[in-house]
Structures are given as structure tokens and as C-alpha cells.
Short mmCIF file of the C-alpha atoms (twelve columns), coordinates in Angstrom:
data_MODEL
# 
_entry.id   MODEL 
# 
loop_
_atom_site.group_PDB 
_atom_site.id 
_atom_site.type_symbol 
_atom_site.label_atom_id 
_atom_site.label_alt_id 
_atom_site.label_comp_id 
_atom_site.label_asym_id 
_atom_site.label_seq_id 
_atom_site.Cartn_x 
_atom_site.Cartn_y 
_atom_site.Cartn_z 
_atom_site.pdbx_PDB_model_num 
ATOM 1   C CA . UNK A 1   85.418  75.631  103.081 1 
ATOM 2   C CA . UNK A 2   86.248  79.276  102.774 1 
ATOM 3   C CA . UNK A 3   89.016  79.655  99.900  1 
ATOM 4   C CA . UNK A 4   90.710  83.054  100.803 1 
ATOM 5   C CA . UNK A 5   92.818  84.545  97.393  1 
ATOM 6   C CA . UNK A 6   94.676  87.243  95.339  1 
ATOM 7   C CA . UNK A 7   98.256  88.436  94.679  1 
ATOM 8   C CA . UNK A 8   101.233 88.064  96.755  1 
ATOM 9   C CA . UNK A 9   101.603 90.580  99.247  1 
ATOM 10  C CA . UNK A 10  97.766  91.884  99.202  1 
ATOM 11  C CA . UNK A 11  97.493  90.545  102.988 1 
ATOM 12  C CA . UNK A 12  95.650  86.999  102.679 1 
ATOM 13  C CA . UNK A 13  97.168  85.983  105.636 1 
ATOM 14  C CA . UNK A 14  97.189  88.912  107.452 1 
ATOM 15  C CA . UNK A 15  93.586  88.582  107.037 1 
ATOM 16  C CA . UNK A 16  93.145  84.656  108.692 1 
ATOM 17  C CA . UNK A 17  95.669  86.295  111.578 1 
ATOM 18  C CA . UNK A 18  92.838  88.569  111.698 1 
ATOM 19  C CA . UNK A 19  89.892  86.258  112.005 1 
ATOM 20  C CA . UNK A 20  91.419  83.671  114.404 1 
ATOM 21  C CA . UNK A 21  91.899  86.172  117.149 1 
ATOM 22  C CA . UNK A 22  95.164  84.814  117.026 1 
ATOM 23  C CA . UNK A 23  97.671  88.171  117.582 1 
ATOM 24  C CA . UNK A 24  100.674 85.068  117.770 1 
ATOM 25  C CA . UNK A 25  100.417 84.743  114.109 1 
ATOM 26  C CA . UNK A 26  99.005  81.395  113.046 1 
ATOM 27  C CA . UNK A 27  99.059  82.230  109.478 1 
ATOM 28  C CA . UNK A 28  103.017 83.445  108.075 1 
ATOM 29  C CA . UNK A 29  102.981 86.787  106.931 1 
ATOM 30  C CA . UNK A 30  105.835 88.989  105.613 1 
ATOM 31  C CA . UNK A 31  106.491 92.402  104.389 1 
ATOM 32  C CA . UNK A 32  108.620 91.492  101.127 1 
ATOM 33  C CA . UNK A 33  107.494 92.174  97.615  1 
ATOM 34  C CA . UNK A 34  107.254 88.009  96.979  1 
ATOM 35  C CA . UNK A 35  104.915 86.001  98.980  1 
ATOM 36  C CA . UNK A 36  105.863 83.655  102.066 1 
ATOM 37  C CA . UNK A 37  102.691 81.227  101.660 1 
ATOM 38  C CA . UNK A 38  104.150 77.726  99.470  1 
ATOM 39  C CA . UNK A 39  101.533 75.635  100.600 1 
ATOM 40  C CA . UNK A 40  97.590  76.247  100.517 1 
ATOM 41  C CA . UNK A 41  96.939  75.853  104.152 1 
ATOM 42  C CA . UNK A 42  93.579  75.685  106.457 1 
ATOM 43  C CA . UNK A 43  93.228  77.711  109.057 1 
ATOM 44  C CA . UNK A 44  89.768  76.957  111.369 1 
ATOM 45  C CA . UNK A 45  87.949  79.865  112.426 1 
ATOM 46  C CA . UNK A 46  84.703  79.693  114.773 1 
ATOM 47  C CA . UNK A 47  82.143  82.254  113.558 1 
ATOM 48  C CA . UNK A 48  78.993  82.765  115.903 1 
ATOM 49  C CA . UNK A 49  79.510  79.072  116.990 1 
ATOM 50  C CA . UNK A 50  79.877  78.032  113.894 1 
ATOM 51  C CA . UNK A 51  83.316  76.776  112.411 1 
ATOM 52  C CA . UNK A 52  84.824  77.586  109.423 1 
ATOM 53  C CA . UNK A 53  87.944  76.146  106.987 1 
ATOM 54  C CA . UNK A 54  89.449  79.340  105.735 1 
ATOM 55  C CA . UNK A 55  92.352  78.009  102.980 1 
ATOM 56  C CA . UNK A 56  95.676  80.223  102.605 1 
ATOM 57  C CA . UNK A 57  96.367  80.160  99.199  1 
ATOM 58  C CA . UNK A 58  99.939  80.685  97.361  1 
ATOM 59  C CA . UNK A 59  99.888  84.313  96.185  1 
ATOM 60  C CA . UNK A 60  98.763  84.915  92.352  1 
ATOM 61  C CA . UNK A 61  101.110 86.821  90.048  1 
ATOM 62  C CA . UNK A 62  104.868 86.660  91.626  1 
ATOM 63  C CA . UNK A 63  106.166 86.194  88.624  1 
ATOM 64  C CA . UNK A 64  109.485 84.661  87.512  1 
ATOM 65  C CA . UNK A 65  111.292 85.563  90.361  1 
ATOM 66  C CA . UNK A 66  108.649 84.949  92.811  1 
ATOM 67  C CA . UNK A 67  108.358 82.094  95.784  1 
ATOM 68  C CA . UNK A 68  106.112 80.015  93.880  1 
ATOM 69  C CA . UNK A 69  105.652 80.795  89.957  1 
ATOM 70  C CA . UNK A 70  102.211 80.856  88.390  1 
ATOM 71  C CA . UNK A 71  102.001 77.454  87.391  1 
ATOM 72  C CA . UNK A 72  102.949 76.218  90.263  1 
ATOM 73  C CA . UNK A 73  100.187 78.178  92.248  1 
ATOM 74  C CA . UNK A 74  97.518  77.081  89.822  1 
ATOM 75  C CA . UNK A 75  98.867  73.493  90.692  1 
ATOM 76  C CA . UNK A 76  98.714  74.181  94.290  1 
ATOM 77  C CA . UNK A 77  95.135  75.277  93.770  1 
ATOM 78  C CA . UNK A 78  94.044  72.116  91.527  1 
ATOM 79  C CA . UNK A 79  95.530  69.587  94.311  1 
ATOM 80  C CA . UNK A 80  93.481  71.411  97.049  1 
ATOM 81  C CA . UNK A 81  90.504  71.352  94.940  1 
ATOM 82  C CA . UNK A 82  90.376  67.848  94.638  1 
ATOM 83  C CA . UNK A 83  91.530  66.917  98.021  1 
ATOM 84  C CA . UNK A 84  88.464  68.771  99.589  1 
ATOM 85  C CA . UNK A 85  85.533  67.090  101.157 1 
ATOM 86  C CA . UNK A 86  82.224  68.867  101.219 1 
ATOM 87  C CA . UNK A 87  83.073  71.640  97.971  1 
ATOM 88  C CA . UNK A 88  84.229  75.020  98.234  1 
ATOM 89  C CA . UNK A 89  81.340  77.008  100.112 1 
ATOM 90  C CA . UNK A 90  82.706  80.705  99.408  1 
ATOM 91  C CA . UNK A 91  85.879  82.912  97.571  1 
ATOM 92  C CA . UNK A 92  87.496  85.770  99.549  1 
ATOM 93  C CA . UNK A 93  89.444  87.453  96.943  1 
ATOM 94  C CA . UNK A 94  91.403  90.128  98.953  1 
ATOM 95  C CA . UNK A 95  92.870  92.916  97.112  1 
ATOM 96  C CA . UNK A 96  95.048  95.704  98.564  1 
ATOM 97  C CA . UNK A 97  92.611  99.066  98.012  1 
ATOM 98  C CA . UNK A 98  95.406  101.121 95.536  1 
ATOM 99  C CA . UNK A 99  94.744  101.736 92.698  1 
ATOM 100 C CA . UNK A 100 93.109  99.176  90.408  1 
ATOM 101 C CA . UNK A 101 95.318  97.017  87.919  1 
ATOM 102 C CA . UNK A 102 94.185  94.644  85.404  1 
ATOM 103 C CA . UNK A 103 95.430  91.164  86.892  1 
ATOM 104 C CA . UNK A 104 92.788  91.618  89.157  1 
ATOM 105 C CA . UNK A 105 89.896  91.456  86.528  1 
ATOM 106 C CA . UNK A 106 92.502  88.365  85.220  1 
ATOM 107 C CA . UNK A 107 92.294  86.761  88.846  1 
ATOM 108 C CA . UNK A 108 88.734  87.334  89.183  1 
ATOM 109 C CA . UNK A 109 87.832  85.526  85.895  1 
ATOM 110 C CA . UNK A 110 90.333  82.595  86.330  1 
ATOM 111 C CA . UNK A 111 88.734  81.823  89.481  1 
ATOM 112 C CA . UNK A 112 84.975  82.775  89.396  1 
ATOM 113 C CA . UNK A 113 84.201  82.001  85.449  1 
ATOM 114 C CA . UNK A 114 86.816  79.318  84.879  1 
ATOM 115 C CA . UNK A 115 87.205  77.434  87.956  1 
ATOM 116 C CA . UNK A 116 83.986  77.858  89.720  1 
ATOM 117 C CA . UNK A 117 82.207  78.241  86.375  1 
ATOM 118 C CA . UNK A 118 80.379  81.090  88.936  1 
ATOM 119 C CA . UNK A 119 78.812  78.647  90.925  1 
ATOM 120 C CA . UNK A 120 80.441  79.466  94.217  1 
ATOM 121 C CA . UNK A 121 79.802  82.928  95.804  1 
ATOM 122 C CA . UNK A 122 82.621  85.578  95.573  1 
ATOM 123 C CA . UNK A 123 83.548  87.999  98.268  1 
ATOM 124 C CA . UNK A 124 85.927  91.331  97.983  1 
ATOM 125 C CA . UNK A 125 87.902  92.218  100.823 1 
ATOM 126 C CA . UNK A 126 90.053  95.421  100.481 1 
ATOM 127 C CA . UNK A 127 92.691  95.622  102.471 1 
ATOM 128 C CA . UNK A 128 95.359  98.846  103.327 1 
ATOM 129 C CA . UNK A 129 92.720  101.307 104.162 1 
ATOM 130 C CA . UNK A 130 94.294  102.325 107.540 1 
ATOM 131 C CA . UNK A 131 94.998  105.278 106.533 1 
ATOM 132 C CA . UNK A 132 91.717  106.292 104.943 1 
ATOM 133 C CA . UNK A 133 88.950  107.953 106.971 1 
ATOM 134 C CA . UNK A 134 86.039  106.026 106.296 1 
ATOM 135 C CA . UNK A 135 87.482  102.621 104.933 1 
ATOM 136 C CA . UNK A 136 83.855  102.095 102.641 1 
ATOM 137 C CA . UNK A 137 85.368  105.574 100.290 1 
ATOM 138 C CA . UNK A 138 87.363  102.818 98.520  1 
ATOM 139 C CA . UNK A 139 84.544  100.761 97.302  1 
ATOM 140 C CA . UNK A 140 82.441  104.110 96.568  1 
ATOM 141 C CA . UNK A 141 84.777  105.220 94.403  1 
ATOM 142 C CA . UNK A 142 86.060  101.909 92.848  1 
ATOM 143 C CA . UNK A 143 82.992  99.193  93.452  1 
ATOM 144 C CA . UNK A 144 80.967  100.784 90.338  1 
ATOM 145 C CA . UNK A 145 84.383  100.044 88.211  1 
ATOM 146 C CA . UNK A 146 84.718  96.634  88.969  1 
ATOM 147 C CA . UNK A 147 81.342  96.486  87.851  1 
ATOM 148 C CA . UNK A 148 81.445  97.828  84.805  1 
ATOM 149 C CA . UNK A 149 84.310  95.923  84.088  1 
ATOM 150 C CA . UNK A 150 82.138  92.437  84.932  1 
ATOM 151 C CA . UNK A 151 83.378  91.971  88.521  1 
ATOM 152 C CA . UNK A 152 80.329  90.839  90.598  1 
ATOM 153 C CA . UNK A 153 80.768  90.407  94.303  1 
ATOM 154 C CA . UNK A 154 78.264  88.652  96.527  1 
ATOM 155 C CA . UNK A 155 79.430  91.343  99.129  1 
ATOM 156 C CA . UNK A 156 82.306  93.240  99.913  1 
ATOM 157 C CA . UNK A 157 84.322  94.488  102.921 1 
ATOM 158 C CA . UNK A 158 86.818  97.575  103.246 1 
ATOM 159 C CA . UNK A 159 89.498  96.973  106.015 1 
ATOM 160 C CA . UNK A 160 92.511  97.294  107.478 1 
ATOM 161 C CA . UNK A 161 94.862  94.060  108.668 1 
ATOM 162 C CA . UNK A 162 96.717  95.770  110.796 1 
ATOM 163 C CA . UNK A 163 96.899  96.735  114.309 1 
ATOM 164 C CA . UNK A 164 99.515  99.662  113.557 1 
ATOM 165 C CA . UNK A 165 102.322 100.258 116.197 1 
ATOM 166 C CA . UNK A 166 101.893 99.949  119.971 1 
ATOM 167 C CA . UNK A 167 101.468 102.864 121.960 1 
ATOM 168 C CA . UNK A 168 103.070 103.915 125.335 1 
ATOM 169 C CA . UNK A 169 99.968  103.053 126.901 1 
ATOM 170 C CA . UNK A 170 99.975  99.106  125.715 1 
ATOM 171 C CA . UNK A 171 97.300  99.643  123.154 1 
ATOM 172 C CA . UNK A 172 97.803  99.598  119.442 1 
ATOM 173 C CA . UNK A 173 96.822  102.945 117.292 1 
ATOM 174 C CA . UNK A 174 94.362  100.861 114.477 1 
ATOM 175 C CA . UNK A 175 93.285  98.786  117.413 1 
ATOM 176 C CA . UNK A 176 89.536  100.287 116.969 1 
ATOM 177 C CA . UNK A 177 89.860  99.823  113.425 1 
ATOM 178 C CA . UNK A 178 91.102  96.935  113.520 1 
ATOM 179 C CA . UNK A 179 88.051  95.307  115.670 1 
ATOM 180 C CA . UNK A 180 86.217  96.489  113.218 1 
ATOM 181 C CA . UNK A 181 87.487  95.383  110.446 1 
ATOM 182 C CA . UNK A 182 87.504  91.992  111.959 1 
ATOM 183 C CA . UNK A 183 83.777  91.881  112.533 1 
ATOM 184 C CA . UNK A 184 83.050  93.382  109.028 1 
ATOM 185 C CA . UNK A 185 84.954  90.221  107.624 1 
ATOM 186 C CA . UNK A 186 83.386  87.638  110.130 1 
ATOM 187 C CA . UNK A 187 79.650  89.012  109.061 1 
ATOM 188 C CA . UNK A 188 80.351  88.779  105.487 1 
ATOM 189 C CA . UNK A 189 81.904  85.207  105.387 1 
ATOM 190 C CA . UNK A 190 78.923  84.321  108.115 1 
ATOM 191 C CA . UNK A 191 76.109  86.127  105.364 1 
# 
């Protein structure tokens, strides 16, 4: 049981579209400002033979006007804890690679110190670095920050989500990227 989370619109689901191979979009995703994910859902992935429960979680931090409030997510997230057989293995909390903002030190310790009382490794996955040319310059310029702000990550991955647009010859522009993003995250979820 994989438990993928972080703010709405970071690309949580994006990510499991990713990971299944699936380009018909098991997982919803959307492009508004408020998340489209009301239910924690499981998604199975096979990794190397081996398969995995990856949970879509309601996005963190809508606010008042959001899809599903806070509390609500936090309930969301109680009921699924409870309901699963076998514990929660690993966290995947993705976070879009901008610049840093405090909820996610907030997110980080609800989960990992509160929650899991840190016994259940934690994962970063950076997403939005399409545009970057070497996807890893976010995490050497930001991984020694969450550190020294008491963020500890079992491992970490810098990718992008998306495929970008399709070009006249049928391919997609990120396509490379994109492959490799996609085996970045399968490694560190398999490690």
C-alpha cells in the first residue's frame, strides 16, 4: 500500500496516470486551481512483477472554497487508514518543484510525525520540471532546505507528469522525459 499525497493541483494523479502506463487516464486529473479527486482511490500498478496499491488521495489545502475542505480530507484519510489490510508500506508526497511554501513543512509533519508517528518511509516526488534542463537542479538547490527545515526523505525523485503536446510526427515533445521520469518513480517506490 503506496499512499501517494500533497496539495490540490501538485499532480498526484497525474503521477498514478504516469505509473500505470495508462495514457487513457485511469486516475481524473484536471487543470483547475481546486482538486478533482473526492474519494481516496487505489490504483494497482505492477512494478518489476511485483504489484503495487498506489492510493489517490483528496488534495491537502483547498481551502474554503475548495472540492473537499480540510476536514473533510483528513476524514477521507482516517477512513482509508482503517479500512486497509496489510498497513501502509510507503508515502509519496508529491510537490510541484516552485518555489517552496510553508504548508508543505505543515503537510509533511501532519503525515510523517503525527500520523505515521515516522514509522512508514517517506518519498518526495517533484513534479513541473519540464521545463528545467536537468530535472535533479530542483532538489540541488532546494533538498538541503527541506532539510534544514526537518524534512527527511527516504529518497526523492525530480520529474515531469507530462507528455507535453503532440507533434506533427505522432510523438509527444516531453515524451523522452517523460519515460524517464516514469522509471525514476517506479525505482524509487520499488527501493
Amino acid at each position: 500500500n503506496v499512499i501517494i499525497f500533497g496539495e490540490s493541483g501538485v499532480g498526484k494523479s497525474s503521477l498514478i496516470n504516469m505509473l500505470s502506463g495508462d495514457d487513457n487516464a485511469s486516475a481524473a486529473v484536471s487543470n483547475q486551481a481546486l482538486g478533482c479527486t473526492f474519494e481516496t482511490e487505489p490504483y494497482r500498478v505492477t512494478i518489476d512483477e511485483r504489484e503495487y496499491v498506489l492510493w489517490d488521495t483528496a488534495g491537502l489545502n483547498e481551502g474554503s472554497k475548495g472540492s473537499v475542505t480540510a476536514d473533510e480530507a483528513c476524514e477521507k484519510l482516517v477512513h482509508l487508514l482503517q479500512q486497509l489490510r496489510g498497513g501502509v508500506h510507503l508515502l509519496v508526497y508529491v510537490v510541484r518543484g516552485t518555489r517552496l511554501r510553508s504548508i508543505v513543512k505543515i503537510n509533511y509533519d501532519i503525515f510523517q510525525r503525527v500520523v505515521f508517528r515516522g514509522q512508514v518511509p517517506i518519498v518526495l516526488v517533484a513534479t513541473g520540471l519540464e521545463n528545467e534542463d536537468r530535472m535533479e537542479n530542483w532538489w540541488d538547490e532546494n533538498g538541503g532546505d527541506l532539510a534544514g527545515n526537518g524534512l527527511q526523505f527516504d529518497g526523492h525523485a525530480c520529474v515531469t507528469t507530462t507528455k507535453g503536446k503532440r507533434l506533427k510526427s505522432g510523438e509527444h515533445m516531453l515524451e523522452e522525459e517523460y519515460a524517464q521520469s516514469r522509471d525514476l518513480v517506479r525505482a524509487l517506490i520499488k527501493e
